[in-house]
Short mmCIF file of C-alpha atoms in Angstrom, two decimals:
data_model
loop_
_atom_site.label_atom_id
_atom_site.label_comp_id
_atom_site.label_asym_id
_atom_site.label_seq_id
_atom_site.Cartn_x
_atom_site.Cartn_y
_atom_site.Cartn_z
CA MET A 147 -54.09 -22.57 -37.90
CA ALA A 148 -57.89 -23.32 -38.20
CA ILE A 149 -59.24 -22.97 -41.76
CA THR A 150 -61.63 -20.34 -41.24
CA SER A 151 -59.23 -18.04 -39.50
CA ALA A 152 -56.72 -18.05 -42.35
CA ASN A 153 -56.44 -15.42 -44.87
CA GLN A 154 -59.48 -15.74 -47.05
CA LEU A 155 -57.58 -15.32 -50.23
CA GLU A 156 -55.37 -18.29 -48.98
CA LEU A 157 -58.21 -20.58 -49.62
CA LEU A 158 -58.29 -19.73 -53.26
CA GLN A 159 -54.58 -19.83 -53.67
CA THR A 160 -54.41 -23.30 -51.99
CA ALA A 161 -57.11 -24.64 -54.34
CA GLU A 162 -55.34 -23.15 -57.44
CA ALA A 163 -52.06 -24.90 -56.25
CA VAL A 164 -53.89 -28.21 -55.53
CA ALA A 165 -55.70 -28.15 -58.84
CA ARG A 166 -52.41 -27.30 -60.80
CA GLU A 167 -50.34 -30.05 -59.04
CA LYS A 168 -53.16 -32.75 -59.69
CA MET A 169 -54.37 -31.19 -63.06
CA ILE A 170 -58.05 -30.93 -62.15
CA ASP A 171 -60.42 -28.19 -62.12
CA PRO A 172 -59.81 -25.51 -59.39
CA ASP A 173 -63.70 -25.50 -58.85
CA LEU A 174 -63.63 -29.22 -57.77
CA VAL A 175 -61.05 -28.34 -55.11
CA ILE A 176 -63.21 -25.40 -53.76
CA GLN A 177 -66.35 -27.74 -53.73
CA ALA A 178 -64.37 -30.20 -51.55
CA MET A 179 -63.52 -27.26 -49.35
CA GLU A 180 -67.04 -26.36 -49.07
CA ASP A 181 -68.27 -30.01 -48.23
CA SER A 182 -65.52 -30.30 -45.54
CA LEU A 183 -66.30 -27.05 -43.93
CA ALA A 184 -70.07 -27.91 -43.92
CA ARG A 185 -69.40 -31.29 -42.20
CA ALA A 186 -67.35 -29.60 -39.62
CA ALA A 187 -69.89 -27.08 -39.03
CA LYS A 188 -72.68 -29.82 -38.54
CA SER A 189 -70.54 -31.32 -35.88
CA ARG A 190 -70.70 -27.94 -34.20
CA TYR A 191 -74.41 -26.90 -34.68
CA GLY A 192 -75.83 -30.34 -34.81
CA ALA A 193 -76.03 -33.30 -37.28
CA GLU A 194 -79.82 -32.75 -37.92
CA MET A 195 -79.25 -29.17 -39.34
CA ASP A 196 -78.74 -28.70 -43.17
CA ILE A 197 -75.67 -26.50 -43.01
CA ARG A 198 -74.15 -25.49 -46.31
CA VAL A 199 -71.01 -23.50 -47.10
CA SER A 200 -70.30 -21.51 -50.29
CA ILE A 201 -66.88 -19.82 -50.82
CA ASP A 202 -66.77 -16.83 -52.86
CA ARG A 203 -64.55 -17.53 -56.13
CA LYS A 204 -63.38 -14.01 -56.12
CA THR A 205 -62.70 -13.04 -52.59
CA GLY A 206 -62.35 -16.45 -50.75
CA ARG A 207 -65.03 -15.45 -48.10
CA ALA A 208 -66.72 -18.42 -46.67
CA ARG A 209 -70.51 -18.14 -46.13
CA PHE A 210 -72.29 -20.34 -43.67
CA THR A 211 -75.99 -20.82 -43.94
CA ARG A 212 -78.80 -23.00 -42.44
CA VAL A 213 -81.51 -24.03 -44.83
CA ARG A 214 -84.89 -25.24 -43.59
CA THR A 215 -87.37 -26.84 -46.17
CA VAL A 216 -91.12 -25.93 -46.22
CA VAL A 217 -93.10 -29.21 -45.99
CA GLU A 218 -96.95 -30.10 -45.33
CA ASP A 219 -97.91 -30.06 -41.76
CA ASP A 220 -98.06 -33.94 -41.24
CA ALA A 221 -94.68 -34.50 -43.04
CA VAL A 222 -92.38 -32.83 -40.51
CA GLU A 223 -89.74 -35.19 -39.41
CA ASN A 224 -86.60 -33.14 -38.68
CA TYR A 225 -87.53 -29.87 -36.83
CA GLN A 226 -84.15 -28.54 -37.60
CA ALA A 227 -84.28 -28.87 -41.28
CA GLN A 228 -87.88 -28.64 -41.81
CA LEU A 229 -90.87 -26.25 -41.08
CA THR A 230 -94.51 -25.95 -41.75
CA VAL A 231 -96.00 -23.35 -44.06
CA ALA A 232 -97.53 -21.51 -41.03
CA GLN A 233 -93.88 -21.57 -39.53
CA ALA A 234 -92.48 -20.32 -42.74
CA LYS A 235 -94.80 -17.06 -42.81
CA GLN A 236 -92.74 -15.38 -40.24
CA TYR A 237 -89.78 -15.60 -42.86
CA LYS A 238 -91.63 -15.46 -46.15
CA THR A 239 -94.85 -13.64 -47.15
CA ALA A 240 -96.39 -16.45 -49.21
CA PRO A 241 -94.32 -19.58 -48.61
CA GLN A 242 -95.11 -22.67 -50.85
CA ILE A 243 -94.33 -26.30 -50.24
CA GLY A 244 -90.74 -27.00 -51.17
CA ASP A 245 -89.50 -23.55 -50.60
CA GLU A 246 -86.24 -23.23 -48.75
CA ILE A 247 -85.59 -20.55 -45.90
CA VAL A 248 -81.96 -19.73 -45.80
CA ASP A 249 -80.45 -18.14 -42.87
CA GLU A 250 -76.70 -17.13 -42.28
CA VAL A 251 -75.21 -18.51 -39.29
CA PRO A 252 -71.70 -17.43 -37.79
CA PRO A 253 -68.70 -19.09 -39.36
CA VAL A 254 -67.22 -21.80 -37.36
CA ASP A 255 -63.78 -21.75 -36.03
CA LEU A 256 -62.36 -25.19 -36.48
CA GLY A 257 -60.63 -27.02 -33.64
CA ARG A 258 -57.56 -29.41 -34.54
CA ILE A 259 -59.65 -32.37 -34.84
CA ALA A 260 -62.31 -30.74 -37.03
CA ALA A 261 -59.55 -29.15 -39.13
CA GLN A 262 -57.93 -32.61 -39.65
CA SER A 263 -61.19 -34.19 -40.54
CA ALA A 264 -61.71 -31.42 -42.99
CA LYS A 265 -58.37 -32.03 -44.40
CA GLN A 266 -59.18 -35.47 -45.12
CA VAL A 267 -62.42 -34.81 -46.91
CA ILE A 268 -60.56 -32.26 -49.13
CA LEU A 269 -57.85 -34.85 -49.83
CA GLN A 270 -60.46 -37.74 -50.60
CA LYS A 271 -62.49 -35.49 -52.90
CA VAL A 272 -59.34 -34.35 -54.63
CA ARG A 273 -58.18 -37.86 -55.10
CA GLU A 274 -61.68 -38.85 -56.36
CA ALA A 275 -61.43 -35.94 -58.90
CA GLU A 276 -58.00 -36.91 -59.95
CA ARG A 277 -59.34 -40.56 -60.78
CA ASP A 278 -62.10 -39.35 -62.68
CA ARG A 279 -59.82 -36.95 -64.77
CA GLN A 280 -57.57 -39.80 -65.50
CA PHE A 281 -60.25 -42.27 -66.50
CA ASP A 282 -61.97 -39.53 -68.75
CA GLU A 283 -58.51 -38.97 -70.27
CA PHE A 284 -57.45 -42.74 -70.90
CA LYS A 285 -61.05 -43.97 -71.75
CA ASP A 286 -60.81 -42.30 -74.97
CA ARG A 287 -57.36 -43.67 -75.79
CA LYS A 288 -58.73 -47.29 -75.75
CA GLY A 289 -58.00 -48.91 -79.16
CA THR A 290 -55.06 -46.59 -79.80
CA ILE A 291 -51.40 -46.76 -79.47
CA ILE A 292 -49.64 -45.09 -76.85
CA ASN A 293 -46.04 -44.33 -76.01
CA GLY A 294 -44.46 -44.68 -72.58
CA VAL A 295 -41.45 -45.26 -70.64
CA VAL A 296 -40.76 -48.42 -68.53
CA LYS A 297 -40.67 -47.74 -64.90
CA ARG A 298 -40.44 -51.32 -63.38
CA GLU A 299 -41.13 -54.90 -63.64
CA GLU A 300 -43.32 -56.86 -61.42
CA TYR A 301 -43.66 -60.59 -61.52
CA GLY A 302 -42.92 -60.41 -65.25
CA ASN A 303 -45.48 -57.66 -65.84
CA ILE A 304 -44.00 -54.30 -67.12
CA ILE A 305 -45.38 -51.06 -65.43
CA VAL A 306 -45.22 -48.29 -67.99
CA ASP A 307 -45.27 -44.45 -67.08
CA ILE A 308 -47.70 -43.10 -69.78
CA GLY A 309 -47.47 -39.22 -68.65
CA ARG A 310 -50.37 -38.49 -66.37
CA GLY A 311 -50.56 -42.09 -65.12
CA GLU A 312 -49.34 -45.72 -65.31
CA ALA A 313 -50.19 -48.55 -67.35
CA ILE A 314 -49.60 -52.40 -67.21
CA LEU A 315 -48.21 -54.53 -69.86
CA ARG A 316 -48.92 -58.18 -68.73
CA ARG A 317 -46.37 -60.92 -69.24
CA ASN A 318 -48.69 -62.74 -71.79
CA GLU A 319 -49.22 -59.49 -73.65
CA LYS A 320 -45.72 -59.23 -74.66
CA ILE A 321 -44.19 -60.46 -78.06
CA GLY A 322 -42.08 -63.62 -77.54
CA ARG A 323 -39.50 -63.41 -75.04
CA GLU A 324 -38.83 -59.53 -75.49
CA SER A 325 -37.49 -57.84 -72.27
CA TYR A 326 -37.34 -54.46 -71.15
CA ARG A 327 -35.23 -52.26 -68.63
CA PRO A 328 -36.22 -49.22 -66.50
CA ASN A 329 -36.43 -46.04 -68.84
CA ASP A 330 -36.65 -48.01 -72.04
CA ARG A 331 -39.10 -46.29 -74.35
CA ILE A 332 -42.06 -48.64 -75.27
CA ARG A 333 -44.93 -48.34 -77.70
CA ALA A 334 -48.15 -50.39 -77.18
CA TYR A 335 -51.89 -50.87 -77.84
CA VAL A 336 -54.52 -49.49 -75.12
CA LYS A 337 -56.47 -52.76 -74.75
CA ASP A 338 -58.71 -51.90 -71.83
CA VAL A 339 -59.32 -49.02 -69.42
CA ARG A 340 -61.22 -49.98 -66.20
CA ARG A 341 -62.49 -47.78 -63.54
CA GLU A 342 -61.44 -49.51 -60.13
CA THR A 343 -61.30 -48.36 -56.60
CA ARG A 344 -57.60 -47.72 -56.50
CA GLY A 345 -57.84 -45.68 -59.74
CA PRO A 346 -58.23 -46.20 -63.56
CA GLN A 347 -56.50 -49.29 -64.72
CA VAL A 348 -54.91 -49.03 -68.31
CA PHE A 349 -53.99 -52.49 -69.78
CA LEU A 350 -51.66 -52.52 -72.79
CA SER A 351 -50.92 -55.15 -75.24
CA ARG A 352 -48.30 -55.76 -77.95
CA THR A 353 -49.69 -59.30 -79.00
CA ASP A 354 -53.30 -57.92 -79.94
CA PRO A 355 -54.04 -58.13 -83.62
CA GLN A 356 -55.21 -54.64 -83.57
CA PHE A 357 -51.66 -53.28 -82.51
CA MET A 358 -50.52 -54.30 -85.92
CA ALA A 359 -53.54 -52.81 -87.48
CA GLU A 360 -52.94 -49.34 -85.84
CA LEU A 361 -49.17 -49.44 -86.75
CA PHE A 362 -50.32 -49.77 -90.30
CA LYS A 363 -52.60 -47.01 -89.83
CA MET A 364 -49.72 -45.02 -88.73
CA GLU A 365 -47.27 -45.96 -91.45
CA VAL A 366 -49.82 -45.90 -94.37
CA PRO A 367 -51.63 -42.54 -95.13
CA GLU A 368 -54.26 -44.07 -97.38
CA ILE A 369 -55.34 -46.14 -94.22
CA TYR A 370 -55.42 -43.21 -91.88
CA ASP A 371 -57.48 -41.29 -94.70
CA GLY A 372 -59.77 -44.12 -95.08
CA ILE A 373 -58.84 -44.89 -98.73
CA ILE A 374 -57.66 -48.29 -97.95
CA GLU A 375 -59.62 -50.21 -95.14
CA ILE A 376 -58.25 -52.98 -92.94
CA LYS A 377 -61.04 -55.84 -93.05
CA ALA A 378 -59.23 -58.39 -90.92
CA VAL A 379 -56.06 -59.15 -88.94
CA ALA A 380 -54.71 -62.60 -87.61
CA ARG A 381 -51.41 -62.80 -85.81
CA ASP A 382 -49.26 -65.51 -84.33
CA PRO A 383 -47.38 -62.83 -82.19
CA GLY A 384 -43.56 -62.64 -82.91
CA SER A 385 -43.72 -65.29 -85.73
CA ARG A 386 -46.31 -64.40 -88.46
CA ALA A 387 -49.26 -62.48 -89.32
CA LYS A 388 -51.88 -61.95 -91.89
CA ILE A 389 -53.73 -58.73 -92.76
CA ALA A 390 -56.45 -58.17 -95.16
CA VAL A 391 -57.06 -54.84 -96.93
CA ILE A 392 -59.34 -53.55 -99.60
CA SER A 393 -59.13 -50.01 -101.44
CA ASN A 394 -62.27 -47.87 -102.02
CA ASP A 395 -60.36 -46.37 -104.85
CA ASN A 396 -59.82 -48.39 -107.96
CA SER A 397 -56.70 -46.63 -109.00
CA ILE A 398 -54.86 -47.44 -105.61
CA ASP A 399 -53.40 -51.12 -105.03
CA PRO A 400 -54.05 -51.78 -101.40
CA VAL A 401 -51.25 -54.26 -101.07
CA GLY A 402 -48.77 -52.19 -102.87
CA ALA A 403 -49.58 -49.17 -100.63
CA CYS A 404 -49.19 -51.12 -97.54
CA VAL A 405 -45.78 -52.50 -98.72
CA GLY A 406 -44.54 -49.05 -99.70
CA MET A 407 -41.63 -48.15 -101.66
CA ARG A 408 -39.07 -51.06 -101.50
CA GLY A 409 -40.95 -52.35 -98.59
CA SER A 410 -40.30 -49.22 -96.25
CA ARG A 411 -43.92 -49.28 -94.97
CA VAL A 412 -44.21 -52.80 -94.02
CA GLN A 413 -40.62 -53.05 -92.86
CA ALA A 414 -41.33 -50.24 -90.36
CA VAL A 415 -44.22 -52.35 -88.99
CA VAL A 416 -42.02 -55.50 -88.85
CA GLY A 417 -39.25 -53.79 -87.01
CA GLU A 418 -41.74 -52.78 -84.25
CA LEU A 419 -43.06 -56.41 -84.01
CA GLN A 420 -39.80 -57.86 -83.45
CA GLY A 421 -39.25 -59.28 -87.02
CA GLU A 422 -42.86 -60.80 -87.36
CA LYS A 423 -43.30 -61.94 -91.16
CA ILE A 424 -46.48 -60.21 -92.43
CA ASP A 425 -48.53 -61.38 -95.41
CA ILE A 426 -50.46 -58.60 -96.94
CA ILE A 427 -53.59 -60.02 -98.45
CA PRO A 428 -56.49 -58.43 -100.79
CA TRP A 429 -59.74 -58.84 -99.17
CA ASN A 430 -62.81 -60.24 -101.09
CA ALA A 431 -66.44 -60.23 -100.35
CA ASP A 432 -66.67 -63.85 -101.82
CA ALA A 433 -65.58 -66.23 -98.93
CA ALA A 434 -63.97 -68.64 -101.34
CA THR A 435 -61.97 -65.99 -103.20
CA PHE A 436 -60.85 -64.49 -99.96
CA LEU A 437 -59.79 -67.95 -98.45
CA VAL A 438 -57.75 -68.62 -101.52
CA ASN A 439 -55.90 -65.30 -101.14
CA ALA A 440 -55.57 -65.97 -97.38
CA LEU A 441 -53.79 -69.45 -97.97
CA GLN A 442 -51.07 -67.80 -99.99
CA PRO A 443 -48.45 -68.69 -100.76
CA ALA A 444 -50.09 -72.17 -101.13
CA GLU A 445 -51.99 -72.94 -104.28
CA VAL A 446 -55.89 -73.97 -103.98
CA ALA A 447 -57.66 -76.49 -106.28
CA LYS A 448 -61.18 -76.26 -105.08
CA VAL A 449 -62.92 -74.83 -102.10
CA VAL A 450 -66.28 -76.33 -100.75
CA ILE A 451 -68.21 -74.06 -98.15
CA ASP A 452 -70.78 -75.12 -95.62
CA GLU A 453 -72.00 -71.89 -94.52
CA GLU A 454 -74.50 -73.40 -92.00
CA ALA A 455 -71.66 -75.19 -89.86
CA GLY A 456 -69.35 -72.33 -90.49
CA LYS A 457 -67.01 -74.71 -92.14
CA ILE A 458 -64.86 -74.83 -95.26
CA GLU A 459 -62.93 -77.52 -97.08
CA VAL A 460 -59.89 -76.60 -99.23
CA VAL A 461 -58.66 -79.12 -101.82
CA VAL A 462 -55.03 -78.50 -102.70
CA PRO A 463 -52.45 -80.51 -104.92
CA ASP A 464 -50.48 -83.31 -103.02
CA GLU A 465 -47.26 -81.27 -103.30
CA GLN A 466 -48.95 -78.15 -101.82
CA LEU A 467 -50.31 -79.69 -98.58
CA SER A 468 -47.37 -78.96 -96.28
CA LEU A 469 -47.33 -75.32 -97.78
CA ALA A 470 -50.96 -74.78 -97.11
CA ILE A 471 -50.75 -76.15 -93.63
CA GLY A 472 -47.65 -74.37 -92.64
CA ARG A 473 -45.12 -74.83 -89.80
CA ARG A 474 -47.10 -76.29 -86.86
CA GLY A 475 -50.28 -75.60 -88.68
CA GLN A 476 -49.54 -71.67 -88.70
CA ASN A 477 -50.65 -70.93 -92.25
CA VAL A 478 -54.12 -72.69 -92.08
CA ARG A 479 -54.39 -71.32 -88.50
CA LEU A 480 -54.01 -67.75 -89.34
CA ALA A 481 -56.24 -68.09 -92.56
CA SER A 482 -58.98 -69.53 -90.36
CA GLN A 483 -58.75 -66.61 -87.72
CA LEU A 484 -58.82 -64.18 -90.98
CA THR A 485 -61.80 -65.57 -92.38
CA GLY A 486 -63.78 -66.67 -89.48
CA LEU A 487 -64.23 -70.19 -90.74
CA ASP A 488 -63.29 -73.61 -89.63
CA ILE A 489 -60.94 -74.89 -92.47
CA ASP A 490 -60.18 -78.74 -93.44
CA ILE A 491 -57.57 -79.13 -95.77
CA LEU A 492 -57.51 -82.17 -98.13
CA THR A 493 -55.32 -83.20 -100.83
CA GLU A 494 -56.71 -83.87 -104.19
CA ALA A 495 -56.08 -87.79 -103.70
CA GLU A 496 -57.98 -87.70 -100.28
CA GLU A 497 -60.80 -85.76 -101.65
CA SER A 498 -61.11 -88.42 -104.70
CA SER A 499 -60.82 -91.26 -102.17
CA ARG A 500 -63.84 -89.69 -100.05
CA ARG A 501 -65.98 -89.00 -102.96
CA GLN A 502 -65.48 -92.73 -104.09
CA ALA A 503 -66.32 -93.94 -100.69
CA GLU A 504 -69.36 -91.75 -100.61
CA PHE A 505 -70.52 -93.01 -104.13
CA ALA A 506 -70.07 -96.60 -102.92
CA GLU A 507 -72.05 -95.97 -99.92
CA ARG A 508 -74.99 -94.65 -101.82
CA THR A 509 -74.75 -97.40 -104.26
CA LYS A 510 -74.97 -100.07 -101.66
CA LEU A 511 -78.03 -98.36 -99.99
CA PHE A 512 -80.01 -98.63 -103.36
CA VAL A 513 -78.74 -102.07 -104.01
CA ASP A 514 -79.81 -103.32 -100.53
CA ALA A 515 -83.10 -101.21 -100.29
CA LEU A 516 -84.47 -101.43 -103.90
CA ASP A 517 -83.21 -104.69 -104.80
CA LEU A 518 -81.31 -103.34 -107.73
CA ASP A 519 -78.15 -104.63 -109.64
CA GLU A 520 -74.99 -102.59 -109.16
CA PHE A 521 -74.95 -100.96 -112.36
CA PHE A 522 -78.43 -99.49 -112.05
CA ALA A 523 -77.75 -98.18 -108.53
CA GLN A 524 -74.49 -96.47 -109.74
CA LEU A 525 -76.62 -94.78 -112.41
CA LEU A 526 -78.95 -93.44 -109.69
CA VAL A 527 -76.11 -91.88 -107.78
CA ALA A 528 -74.45 -90.67 -110.81
CA GLU A 529 -77.86 -88.81 -111.54
CA GLY A 530 -77.52 -87.16 -108.27
CA PHE A 531 -79.95 -89.08 -106.04
CA THR A 532 -78.57 -89.30 -102.48
CA ASN A 533 -81.36 -91.04 -100.36
CA LEU A 534 -84.40 -93.19 -100.61
CA GLU A 535 -86.80 -90.18 -99.91
CA GLU A 536 -85.69 -88.68 -103.23
CA VAL A 537 -86.51 -91.66 -105.20
CA ALA A 538 -89.69 -92.43 -103.67
CA TYR A 539 -91.23 -88.80 -103.90
CA VAL A 540 -89.52 -87.14 -106.74
CA ASP A 541 -91.42 -86.24 -109.83
CA LEU A 542 -91.99 -89.15 -112.02
CA ASP A 543 -90.51 -87.06 -114.96
CA GLU A 544 -86.95 -86.94 -113.34
CA LEU A 545 -86.60 -90.53 -113.12
CA LEU A 546 -87.95 -90.93 -116.67
CA SER A 547 -85.12 -88.42 -117.81
CA ILE A 548 -82.61 -91.32 -116.78
CA GLU A 549 -81.63 -93.12 -120.07
CA GLY A 550 -83.15 -96.61 -120.00
CA VAL A 551 -86.02 -96.02 -117.72
CA ASP A 552 -89.40 -96.15 -118.77
CA ASP A 553 -92.83 -95.62 -116.99
CA GLY A 554 -92.95 -99.05 -115.68
CA THR A 555 -89.33 -99.05 -114.25
CA ALA A 556 -89.93 -95.53 -112.73
CA SER A 557 -93.24 -96.61 -111.12
CA GLU A 558 -91.61 -99.79 -109.75
CA LEU A 559 -88.57 -97.85 -108.37
CA GLN A 560 -90.95 -95.48 -106.54
CA ALA A 561 -93.11 -98.26 -105.35
CA ARG A 562 -90.18 -100.25 -103.93
CA ALA A 563 -88.54 -97.03 -102.23
CA ARG A 564 -91.99 -96.24 -100.49
CA ASP A 565 -92.48 -99.77 -99.21
CA TYR A 566 -89.06 -99.74 -97.73
CA ILE A 567 -89.41 -96.28 -96.16
CA GLU A 568 -92.89 -97.48 -94.75
CA ALA A 569 -91.29 -100.64 -93.44
CA GLN A 570 -88.49 -98.58 -91.75
CA ASN A 571 -90.99 -96.24 -90.30
CA ALA A 572 -93.03 -98.95 -88.64
CA LYS A 573 -89.90 -100.47 -87.30
CA ALA A 574 -88.70 -97.11 -85.82
CA ILE A 575 -92.30 -96.48 -84.30
CA ALA A 576 -92.06 -99.98 -82.59
CA ALA A 577 -88.65 -99.17 -81.26
CA ALA A 578 -89.80 -95.88 -79.96
CA LYS A 579 -92.91 -97.09 -78.33
CA GLU A 580 -90.81 -99.86 -76.49
CA LEU A 581 -88.56 -97.01 -75.16
CA GLY A 582 -91.54 -95.34 -73.74
CA VAL A 583 -92.52 -92.52 -76.11
CA GLU A 584 -96.05 -91.13 -75.46
CA ASP A 585 -98.54 -90.32 -78.02
CA SER A 586 -97.99 -86.38 -77.74
CA LEU A 587 -94.74 -86.75 -79.46
CA PHE A 588 -96.12 -89.18 -82.21
CA ASP A 589 -98.91 -86.71 -82.91
CA PHE A 590 -96.53 -83.73 -83.43
CA ASP A 591 -96.02 -82.64 -87.01
CA GLY A 592 -92.61 -82.32 -88.38
CA LEU A 593 -90.92 -85.31 -86.82
CA THR A 594 -90.46 -88.38 -88.66
CA PRO A 595 -90.63 -92.01 -86.98
CA GLN A 596 -86.86 -92.23 -87.29
CA MET A 597 -86.36 -88.73 -85.63
CA ILE A 598 -88.77 -89.87 -82.94
CA GLU A 599 -86.77 -93.04 -82.31
CA ALA A 600 -83.51 -91.06 -81.96
CA LEU A 601 -85.07 -88.46 -79.58
CA ALA A 602 -86.12 -91.51 -77.41
CA LYS A 603 -82.79 -92.80 -77.31
CA ASP A 604 -81.63 -89.37 -75.95
CA ASP A 605 -84.50 -89.57 -73.28
CA VAL A 606 -86.73 -87.24 -75.00
CA LYS A 607 -90.09 -89.15 -74.78
CA THR A 608 -92.74 -86.46 -74.42
CA LEU A 609 -93.93 -83.28 -76.22
CA GLU A 610 -92.73 -81.63 -72.91
CA ASP A 611 -89.38 -82.78 -73.09
CA PHE A 612 -89.04 -81.88 -76.77
CA ALA A 613 -90.17 -78.27 -75.91
CA THR A 614 -87.47 -77.92 -73.43
CA CYS A 615 -84.60 -78.68 -75.95
CA ALA A 616 -82.44 -75.85 -77.30
CA ASP A 617 -82.11 -75.53 -80.95
CA TRP A 618 -78.36 -76.56 -81.04
CA GLU A 619 -79.18 -79.84 -79.11
CA LEU A 620 -81.21 -80.98 -82.10
CA ALA A 621 -79.35 -79.55 -84.98
CA GLY A 622 -75.74 -79.67 -83.67
CA GLY A 623 -73.42 -76.53 -83.75
CA TRP A 624 -69.90 -75.26 -83.08
CA THR A 625 -68.36 -74.04 -79.95
CA THR A 626 -65.00 -72.55 -79.40
CA VAL A 627 -62.88 -74.14 -76.50
CA ASN A 628 -59.42 -72.84 -75.90
CA GLY A 629 -59.30 -71.06 -79.26
CA ALA A 630 -60.17 -74.39 -81.25
CA ARG A 631 -63.75 -74.88 -82.63
CA VAL A 632 -65.39 -77.91 -81.40
CA LYS A 633 -68.33 -79.79 -82.95
CA ASP A 634 -71.33 -80.47 -80.85
CA GLU A 635 -73.44 -83.27 -82.52
CA GLY A 636 -77.11 -82.72 -82.76
CA ILE A 637 -79.76 -85.49 -82.01
CA LEU A 638 -81.37 -84.78 -85.33
CA GLU A 639 -78.38 -83.58 -87.13
CA LYS A 640 -78.04 -86.94 -89.14
CA PHE A 641 -81.55 -86.10 -90.52
CA GLY A 642 -80.42 -82.87 -92.13
CA MET A 643 -82.07 -80.71 -89.33
CA SER A 644 -81.05 -77.07 -89.61
CA LEU A 645 -80.93 -74.59 -86.61
CA GLU A 646 -83.73 -72.67 -88.20
CA ASP A 647 -85.95 -75.77 -88.62
CA ALA A 648 -85.12 -76.79 -85.03
CA GLN A 649 -86.16 -73.40 -83.70
CA LYS A 650 -89.55 -73.35 -85.47
CA LEU A 651 -90.16 -77.01 -84.22
CA ILE A 652 -89.33 -76.09 -80.77
CA MET A 653 -91.43 -72.94 -80.75
CA THR A 654 -94.42 -74.77 -82.33
CA ALA A 655 -94.39 -77.44 -79.49
CA ARG A 656 -94.07 -74.58 -76.86
CA ILE A 657 -97.36 -73.00 -78.48
CA GLN A 658 -99.22 -76.03 -78.67
CA LEU A 659 -98.43 -76.63 -74.80
CA GLY A 660 -99.56 -73.03 -74.08
CA TRP A 661 -96.12 -71.90 -72.73
CA VAL A 662 -95.92 -69.31 -75.41
CA ASP A 663 -98.69 -66.87 -76.62
CA PRO A 664 -98.43 -66.74 -80.51
CA SER A 665 -99.89 -63.19 -80.53
CA GLU A 666 -96.78 -62.13 -78.42
CA LEU A 667 -94.49 -63.73 -80.90
CA GLU A 668 -96.25 -61.96 -83.85
CA ALA A 669 -95.80 -58.64 -82.12
CA GLU A 670 -92.03 -59.35 -81.43
CA ASP A 671 -91.61 -60.22 -85.18
CA ALA A 672 -93.40 -57.12 -86.40
CA THR A 673 -90.98 -55.01 -84.01
CA GLU A 674 -87.86 -56.77 -85.48
CA GLU A 675 -89.12 -56.16 -89.07
CA ASP A 676 -89.55 -52.58 -88.29
CA ASP A 677 -86.11 -52.22 -86.65
CA GLU A 678 -84.72 -54.06 -89.76
CA GLU A 679 -86.50 -51.64 -92.14
CA GLU A 680 -85.33 -48.39 -89.94
CA THR A 681 -81.55 -50.05 -90.13
CA GLU A 682 -81.80 -50.37 -94.05
CA GLU A 683 -83.12 -46.74 -94.22
#
């Protein structure tokens, strides 16, 4: 039976039934019917015509109309859907450009092919509406825990029924070797929801650190209420985890609240995570204190932080080394993930040995360069001098403050240091010129002769070459490769070049070359300052 010849109320009943079955808005189904009827009518009256169909939401009556738009005289391109102002006057008293002339046309009695085509349009629209509904429903569930029922397993991946759709738990998102059978109940973290052509794809995880955080939120009312805050989480799924918490109420112990009476709260989380051992750690704004807490149960003797390199050195007693590192490096790895710092663990003996080596190296430098005896060189190192530049250009009073150093000795020390530095500079300049360095690089302020020689050895020989460098190429940096932090050595890193200094030098070179307009930089800086002030407010 053709759609238009059916009982008019049957259209509304059909729309209601489909909407109820697919759990979408009935109006979307009716709109799909209107579109399909309009498409069928165009095939009857002509594709050039603008045929529109509206179905009365109360009676189900389908009204077919032809719409023509009033355009300027020289803008008529489609005589079936457009008309001029003069032509429109026979339908309307004072037509304006953009007005629409609407005429009702006889309803179309659909043939078998047209009816089938209309049905396909309706089904397609309904499918699209269903996908949109599913995506809108699940996109807000991202970052939360969801319960479902296992439907089947495909190549190690678990397909989960989550009520109004399906989700996938990939094999690498499962804890250890856990396995599931059809109809098993499962709880997982919604890691991602993507809109794809075949419908929304919901990806689950049981290994994500936030899965554990959400479990604690469910088990600990103080976390749910915001009294206790989870600051960081690190996991070795199925084996061990660390979670850092802080209380916004001084009267509530964050660790005790998460553990619960006789460990009831933490044990509920451990049970869901297949027996994963959990260390609950008090978070601290001070990085060193936080790290000491994170390395528990090991004891820490000393912490040295290099914020610029994002690296931290921890000194532990010799007998605590294996405990600090943990089985297969697990304890230090989790502590590193928790703090976001690259951690080196040294024993007290190793640190002492290294400090002695540095002391000997600096002593030898002063002995060789300044022609001093070993005792006097050691005295300089003990007073905190680490290089020749400090000796050569420090305020004379700092040298005079050393016991046994008078005016004559201090002046002689500075003269020897400056002579040595000048000799080294001359040697570096000669080597750089031999390597082909151009005057533009020698004339650039901010680079020492030794720096220029190092640049030349790396094939940076002109100011243009220098201006094309990246800041990390000069100062060095850290990158993460396969989860491990890897050091990138900078060309000028051994000279103490920081990322900030490298950025300023490179930008200065680009300005000198005319590659960058300094006024534009000033405007950008002013905009950034305004943004920072707004953020602070």
